[in-house]
Coordinates of N, CA, C and O in Angstrom, one line a residue:
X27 N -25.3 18.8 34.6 CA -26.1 19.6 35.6 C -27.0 18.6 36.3 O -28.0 18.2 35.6
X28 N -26.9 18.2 37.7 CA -27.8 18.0 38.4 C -29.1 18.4 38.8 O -29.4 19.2 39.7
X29 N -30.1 17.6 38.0 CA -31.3 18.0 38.3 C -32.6 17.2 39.6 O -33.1 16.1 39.2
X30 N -32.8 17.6 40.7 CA -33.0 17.1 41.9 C -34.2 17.8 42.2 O -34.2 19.0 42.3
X31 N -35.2 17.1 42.4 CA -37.0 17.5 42.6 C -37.3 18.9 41.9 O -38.0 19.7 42.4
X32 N -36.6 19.0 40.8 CA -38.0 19.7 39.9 C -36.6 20.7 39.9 O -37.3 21.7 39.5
X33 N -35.2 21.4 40.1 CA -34.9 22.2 40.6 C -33.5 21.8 40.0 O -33.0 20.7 40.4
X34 N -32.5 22.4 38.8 CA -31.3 22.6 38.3 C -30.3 23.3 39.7 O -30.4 24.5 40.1
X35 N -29.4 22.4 40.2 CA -28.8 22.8 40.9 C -27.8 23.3 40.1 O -27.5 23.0 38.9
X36 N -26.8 24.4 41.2 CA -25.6 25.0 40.2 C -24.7 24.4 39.6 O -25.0 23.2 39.8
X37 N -23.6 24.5 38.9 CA -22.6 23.4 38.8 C -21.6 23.8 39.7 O -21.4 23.0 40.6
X38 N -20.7 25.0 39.6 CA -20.2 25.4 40.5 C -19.7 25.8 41.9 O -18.8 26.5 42.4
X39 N -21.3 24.7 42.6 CA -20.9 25.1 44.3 C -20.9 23.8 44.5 O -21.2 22.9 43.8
X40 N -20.2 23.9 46.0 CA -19.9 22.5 46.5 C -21.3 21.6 46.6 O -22.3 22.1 46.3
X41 N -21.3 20.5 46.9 CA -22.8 19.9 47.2 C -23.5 20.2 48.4 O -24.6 19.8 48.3
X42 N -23.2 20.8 49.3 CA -23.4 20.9 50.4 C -24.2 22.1 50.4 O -25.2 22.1 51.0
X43 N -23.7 23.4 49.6 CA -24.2 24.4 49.6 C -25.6 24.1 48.2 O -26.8 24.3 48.4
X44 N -25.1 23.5 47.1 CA -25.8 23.2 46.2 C -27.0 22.5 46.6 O -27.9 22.8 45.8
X45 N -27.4 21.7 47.4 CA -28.8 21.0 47.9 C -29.8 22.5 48.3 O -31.0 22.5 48.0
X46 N -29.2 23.5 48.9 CA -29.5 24.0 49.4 C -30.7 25.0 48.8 O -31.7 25.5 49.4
X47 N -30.4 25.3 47.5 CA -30.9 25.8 46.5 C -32.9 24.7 46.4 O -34.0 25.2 46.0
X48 N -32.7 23.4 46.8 CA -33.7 23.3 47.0 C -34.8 23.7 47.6 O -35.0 22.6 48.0
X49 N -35.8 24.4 48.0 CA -36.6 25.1 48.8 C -37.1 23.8 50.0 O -37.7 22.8 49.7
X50 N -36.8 24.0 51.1 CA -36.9 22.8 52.0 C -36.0 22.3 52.5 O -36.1 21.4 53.4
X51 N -34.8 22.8 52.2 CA -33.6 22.0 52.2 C -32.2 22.8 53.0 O -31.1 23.1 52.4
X52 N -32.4 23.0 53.9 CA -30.8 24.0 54.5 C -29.6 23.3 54.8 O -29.3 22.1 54.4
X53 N -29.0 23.9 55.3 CA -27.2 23.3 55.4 C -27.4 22.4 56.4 O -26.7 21.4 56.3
X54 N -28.2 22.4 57.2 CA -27.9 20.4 58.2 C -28.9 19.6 57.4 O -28.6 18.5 57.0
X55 N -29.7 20.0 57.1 CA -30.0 19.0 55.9 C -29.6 18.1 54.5 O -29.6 17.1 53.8
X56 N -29.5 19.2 54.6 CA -28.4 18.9 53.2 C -27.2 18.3 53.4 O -26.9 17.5 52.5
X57 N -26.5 18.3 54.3 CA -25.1 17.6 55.2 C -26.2 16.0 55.8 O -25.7 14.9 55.7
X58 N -27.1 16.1 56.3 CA -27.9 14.4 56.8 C -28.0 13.6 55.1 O -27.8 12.4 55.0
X59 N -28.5 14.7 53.9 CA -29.0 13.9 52.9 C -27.5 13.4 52.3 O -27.4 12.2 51.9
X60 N -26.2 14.4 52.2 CA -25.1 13.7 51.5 C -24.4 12.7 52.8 O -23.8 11.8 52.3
X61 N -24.4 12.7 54.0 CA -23.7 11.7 54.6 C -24.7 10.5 54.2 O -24.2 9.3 54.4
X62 N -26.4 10.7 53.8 CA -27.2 9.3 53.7 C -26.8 8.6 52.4 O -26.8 7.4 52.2
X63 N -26.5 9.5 51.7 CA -25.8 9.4 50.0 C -24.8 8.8 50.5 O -25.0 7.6 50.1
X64 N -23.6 8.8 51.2 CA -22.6 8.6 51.3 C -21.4 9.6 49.8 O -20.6 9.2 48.9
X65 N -22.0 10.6 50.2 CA -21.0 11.4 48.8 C -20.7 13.0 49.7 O -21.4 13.8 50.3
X66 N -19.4 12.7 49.4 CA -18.7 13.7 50.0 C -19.2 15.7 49.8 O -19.1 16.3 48.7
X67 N -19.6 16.4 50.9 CA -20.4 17.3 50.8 C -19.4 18.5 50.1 O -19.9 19.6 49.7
X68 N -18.0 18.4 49.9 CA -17.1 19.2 49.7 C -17.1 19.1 48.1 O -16.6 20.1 47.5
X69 N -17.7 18.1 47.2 CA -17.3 17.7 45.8 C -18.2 18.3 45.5 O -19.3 18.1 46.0
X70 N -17.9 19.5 44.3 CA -18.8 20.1 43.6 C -20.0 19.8 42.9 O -19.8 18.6 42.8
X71 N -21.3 20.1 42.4 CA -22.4 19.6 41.8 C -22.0 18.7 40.2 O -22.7 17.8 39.7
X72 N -20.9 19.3 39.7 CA -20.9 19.5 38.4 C -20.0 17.9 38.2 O -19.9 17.4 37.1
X73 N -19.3 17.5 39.6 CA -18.1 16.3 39.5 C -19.3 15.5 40.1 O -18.7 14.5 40.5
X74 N -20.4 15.4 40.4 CA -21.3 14.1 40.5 C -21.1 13.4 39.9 O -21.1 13.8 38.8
X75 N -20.9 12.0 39.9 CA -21.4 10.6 39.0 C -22.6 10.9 39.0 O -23.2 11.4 40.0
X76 N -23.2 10.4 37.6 CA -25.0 9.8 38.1 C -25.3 9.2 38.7 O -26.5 9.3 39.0
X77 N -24.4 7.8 39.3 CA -24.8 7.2 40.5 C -24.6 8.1 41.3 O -25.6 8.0 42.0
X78 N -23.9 9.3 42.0 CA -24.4 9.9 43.1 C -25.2 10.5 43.4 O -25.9 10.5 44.4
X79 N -25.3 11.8 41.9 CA -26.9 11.9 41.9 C -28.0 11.3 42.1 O -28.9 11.9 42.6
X80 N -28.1 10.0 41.8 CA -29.4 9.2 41.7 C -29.4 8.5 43.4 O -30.4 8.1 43.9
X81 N -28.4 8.6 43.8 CA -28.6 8.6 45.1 C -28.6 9.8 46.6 O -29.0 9.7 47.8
X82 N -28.2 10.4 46.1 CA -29.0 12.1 46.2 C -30.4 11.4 46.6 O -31.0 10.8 47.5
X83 N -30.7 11.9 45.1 CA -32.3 11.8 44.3 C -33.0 10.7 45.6 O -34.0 11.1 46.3
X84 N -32.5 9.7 45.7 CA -33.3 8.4 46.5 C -33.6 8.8 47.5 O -34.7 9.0 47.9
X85 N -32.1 9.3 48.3 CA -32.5 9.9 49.5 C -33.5 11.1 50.5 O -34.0 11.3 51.6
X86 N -33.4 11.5 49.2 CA -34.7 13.0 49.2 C -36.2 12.3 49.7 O -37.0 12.3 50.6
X87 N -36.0 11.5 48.4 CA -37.4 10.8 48.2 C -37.7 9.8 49.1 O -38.9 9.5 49.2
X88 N -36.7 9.1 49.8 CA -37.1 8.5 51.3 C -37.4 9.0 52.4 O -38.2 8.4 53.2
X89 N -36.7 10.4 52.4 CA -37.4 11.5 53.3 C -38.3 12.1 53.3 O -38.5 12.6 54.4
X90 N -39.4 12.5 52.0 CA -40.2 13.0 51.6 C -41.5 12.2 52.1 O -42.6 12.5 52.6
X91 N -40.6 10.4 51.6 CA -42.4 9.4 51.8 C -42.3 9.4 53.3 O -43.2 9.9 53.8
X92 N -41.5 9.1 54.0 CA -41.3 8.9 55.6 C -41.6 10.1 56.3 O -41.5 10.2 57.5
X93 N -42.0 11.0 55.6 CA -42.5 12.1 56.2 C -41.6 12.8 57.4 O -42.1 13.3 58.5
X94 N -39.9 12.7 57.1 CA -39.5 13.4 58.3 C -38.8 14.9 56.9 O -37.8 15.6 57.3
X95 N -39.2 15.1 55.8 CA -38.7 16.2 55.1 C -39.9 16.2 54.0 O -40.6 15.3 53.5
X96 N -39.8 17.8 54.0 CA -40.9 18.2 52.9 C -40.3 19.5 51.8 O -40.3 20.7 52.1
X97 N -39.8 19.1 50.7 CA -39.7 20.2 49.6 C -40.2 20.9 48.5 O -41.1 20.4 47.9
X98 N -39.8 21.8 48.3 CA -40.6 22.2 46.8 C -42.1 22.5 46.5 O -42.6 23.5 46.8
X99 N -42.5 21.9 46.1 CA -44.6 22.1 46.2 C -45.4 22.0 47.1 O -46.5 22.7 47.2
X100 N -44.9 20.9 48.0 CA -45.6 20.8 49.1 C -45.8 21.2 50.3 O -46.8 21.2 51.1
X101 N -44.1 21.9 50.5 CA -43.9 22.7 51.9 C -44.8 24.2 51.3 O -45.6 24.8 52.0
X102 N -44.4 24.7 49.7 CA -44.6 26.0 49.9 C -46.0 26.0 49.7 O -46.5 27.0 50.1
X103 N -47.1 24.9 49.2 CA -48.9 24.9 49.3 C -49.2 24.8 50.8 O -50.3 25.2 51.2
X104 N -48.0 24.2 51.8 CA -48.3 23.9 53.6 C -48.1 25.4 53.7 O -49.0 25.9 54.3
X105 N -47.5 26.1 53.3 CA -46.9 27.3 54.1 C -47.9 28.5 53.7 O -48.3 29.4 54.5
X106 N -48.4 28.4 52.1 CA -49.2 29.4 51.6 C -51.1 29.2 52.5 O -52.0 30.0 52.7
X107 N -51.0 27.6 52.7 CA -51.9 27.3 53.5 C -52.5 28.1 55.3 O -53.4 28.7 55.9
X108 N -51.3 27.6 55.5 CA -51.2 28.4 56.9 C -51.1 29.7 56.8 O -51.3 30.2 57.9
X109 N -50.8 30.7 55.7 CA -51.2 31.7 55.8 C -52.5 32.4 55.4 O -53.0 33.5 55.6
X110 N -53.0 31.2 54.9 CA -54.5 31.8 54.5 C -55.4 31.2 55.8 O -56.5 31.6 56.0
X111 N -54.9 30.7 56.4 CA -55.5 30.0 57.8 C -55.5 31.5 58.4 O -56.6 32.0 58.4
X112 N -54.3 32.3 58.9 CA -54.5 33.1 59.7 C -55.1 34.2 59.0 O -55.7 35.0 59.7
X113 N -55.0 34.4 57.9 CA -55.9 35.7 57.3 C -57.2 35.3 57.8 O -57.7 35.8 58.8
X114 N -58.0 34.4 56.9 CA -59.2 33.8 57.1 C -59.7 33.8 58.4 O -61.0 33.9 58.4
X115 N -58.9 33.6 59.9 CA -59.4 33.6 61.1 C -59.1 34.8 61.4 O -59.2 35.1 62.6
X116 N -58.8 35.5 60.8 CA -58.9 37.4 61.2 C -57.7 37.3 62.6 O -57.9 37.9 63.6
X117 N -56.9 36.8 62.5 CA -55.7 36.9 63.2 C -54.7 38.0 63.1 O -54.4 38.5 62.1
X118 N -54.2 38.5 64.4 CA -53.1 40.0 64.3 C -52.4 39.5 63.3 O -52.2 40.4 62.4
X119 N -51.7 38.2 63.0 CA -50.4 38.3 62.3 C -51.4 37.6 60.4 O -50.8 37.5 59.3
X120 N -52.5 37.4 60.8 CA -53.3 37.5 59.4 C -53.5 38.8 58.7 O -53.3 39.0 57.4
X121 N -53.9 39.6 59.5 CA -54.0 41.3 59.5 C -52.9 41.6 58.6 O -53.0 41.9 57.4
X122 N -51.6 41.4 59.7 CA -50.4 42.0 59.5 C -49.7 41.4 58.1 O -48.6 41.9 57.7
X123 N -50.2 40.1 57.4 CA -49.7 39.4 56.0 C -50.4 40.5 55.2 O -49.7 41.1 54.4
X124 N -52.0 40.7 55.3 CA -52.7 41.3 54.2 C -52.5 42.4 54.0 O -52.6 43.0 52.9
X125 N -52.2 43.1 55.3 CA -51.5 44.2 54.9 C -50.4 44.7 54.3 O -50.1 45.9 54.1
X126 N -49.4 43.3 54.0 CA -48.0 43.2 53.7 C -47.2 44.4 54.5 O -46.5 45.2 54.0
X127 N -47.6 44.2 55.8 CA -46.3 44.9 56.4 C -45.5 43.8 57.3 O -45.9 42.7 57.3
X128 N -44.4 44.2 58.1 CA -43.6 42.6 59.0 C -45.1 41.8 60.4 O -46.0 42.3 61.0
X129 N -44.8 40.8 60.5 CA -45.6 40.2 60.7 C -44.7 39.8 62.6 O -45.1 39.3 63.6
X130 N -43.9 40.2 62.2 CA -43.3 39.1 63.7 C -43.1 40.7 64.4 O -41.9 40.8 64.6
X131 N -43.5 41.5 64.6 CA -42.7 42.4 65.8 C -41.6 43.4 65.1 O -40.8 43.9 66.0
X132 N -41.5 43.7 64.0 CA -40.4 44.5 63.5 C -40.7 45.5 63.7 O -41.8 45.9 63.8
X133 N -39.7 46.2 63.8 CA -39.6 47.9 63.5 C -40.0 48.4 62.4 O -39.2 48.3 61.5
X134 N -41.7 49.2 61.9 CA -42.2 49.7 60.7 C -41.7 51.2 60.5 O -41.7 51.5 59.3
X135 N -41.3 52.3 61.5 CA -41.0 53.1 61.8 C -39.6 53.6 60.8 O -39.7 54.5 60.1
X136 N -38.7 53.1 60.8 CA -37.7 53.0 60.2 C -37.3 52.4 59.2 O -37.0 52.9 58.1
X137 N -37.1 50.6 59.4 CA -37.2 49.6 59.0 C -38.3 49.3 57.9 O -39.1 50.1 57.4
X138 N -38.1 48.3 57.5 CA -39.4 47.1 57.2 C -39.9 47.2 55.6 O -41.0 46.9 55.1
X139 N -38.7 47.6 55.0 CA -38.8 48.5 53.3 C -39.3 47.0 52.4 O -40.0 46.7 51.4
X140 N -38.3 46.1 53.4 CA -39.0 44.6 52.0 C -40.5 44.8 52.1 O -41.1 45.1 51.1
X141 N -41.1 44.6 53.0 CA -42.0 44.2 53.3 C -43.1 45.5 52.8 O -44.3 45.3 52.4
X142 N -42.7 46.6 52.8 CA -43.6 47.7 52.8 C -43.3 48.0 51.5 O -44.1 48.4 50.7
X143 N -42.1 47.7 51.1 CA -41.8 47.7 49.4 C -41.1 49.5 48.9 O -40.4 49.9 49.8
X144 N -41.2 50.0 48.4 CA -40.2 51.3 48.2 C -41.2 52.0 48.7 O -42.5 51.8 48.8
X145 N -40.4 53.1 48.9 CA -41.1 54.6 50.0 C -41.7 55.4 48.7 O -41.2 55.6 47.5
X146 N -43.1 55.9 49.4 CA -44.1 56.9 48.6 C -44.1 58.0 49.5 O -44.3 58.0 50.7
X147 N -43.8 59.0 48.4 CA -43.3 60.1 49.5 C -44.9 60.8 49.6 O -45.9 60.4 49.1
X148 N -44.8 61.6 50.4 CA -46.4 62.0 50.8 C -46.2 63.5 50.4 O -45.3 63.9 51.1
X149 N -46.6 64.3 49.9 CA -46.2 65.4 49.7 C -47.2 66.7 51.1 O -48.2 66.8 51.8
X150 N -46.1 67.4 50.8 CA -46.8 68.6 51.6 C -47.4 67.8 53.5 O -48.3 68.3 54.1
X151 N -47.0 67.1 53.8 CA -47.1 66.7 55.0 C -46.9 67.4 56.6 O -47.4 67.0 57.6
X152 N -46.2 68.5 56.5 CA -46.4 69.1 57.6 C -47.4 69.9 58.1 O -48.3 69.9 57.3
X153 N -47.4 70.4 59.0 CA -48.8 70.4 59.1 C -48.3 72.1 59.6 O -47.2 72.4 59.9
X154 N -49.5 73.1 59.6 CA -49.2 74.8 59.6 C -49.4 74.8 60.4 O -49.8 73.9 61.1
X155 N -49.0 75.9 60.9 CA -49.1 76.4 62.3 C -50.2 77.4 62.6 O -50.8 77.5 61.6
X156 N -50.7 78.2 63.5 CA -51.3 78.8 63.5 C -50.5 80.2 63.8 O -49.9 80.2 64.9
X157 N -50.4 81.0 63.3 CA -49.5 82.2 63.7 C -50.4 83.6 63.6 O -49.9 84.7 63.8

């Protein structure tokens, strides 16, 4: 089992999809880090040499110091940062985190159950009439 910044990749999927599982890391990335590897993106995780692993591994970490890629602890402390950035400056889309409802423009009306999390039904909600 291939183990790559902190993170047991599958054995099972090709390499290409398997980097992917890294947090930081999507399918053109992952296709730039195996052609930098020079190891073919189609060969499963599990048919690695440890030399290709370990060249994986280098590559990551050349991209990581060169600062053109960021994974794993540091994108998600950048990312949990910038959201305490906009809570903290009382921002619409800070609002709209603390409130945990969608933040970009979604439809709450219908939609938006991740975010609002399962339905609480309200009882007795209609309202009487006057007759």
């Amino acid at each position: 089992m291939a183990r790559i910044s902190g993170i047991d990749l599958p054995k099972n999927k090709r390499g290409e999809i398997g980097l992917t599982y890294i947090y930081g890391i999507g399918r053109s990335s992952a296709r730039k880090i195996l052609k930098a590897a020079g190891v073919d993106g189609n060969i499963k995780v599990q048919e690695w040499t440890d030399e290709q692993a370990n060249k994986i591994r280098t590559v990551i970490n050349d991209m990581v110091n060169v600062n053109t890629l960021k994974v794993e602890g540091a994108l998600r402390s950048e990312t949990q940062l910038n959201i305490k950035r906009l809570v903290d400056i009382n921002t619409y889309r800070g609002i709209r985190h603390r409130a945990g409802l969608p933040v970009r423009g979604q439809n709450t009306q219908t939609n938006a159950r991740t975010r609002k999390g399962k339905r609480k039904t309200i009882a007795n909600k209609k309202i009487a009439t006057k007759g």
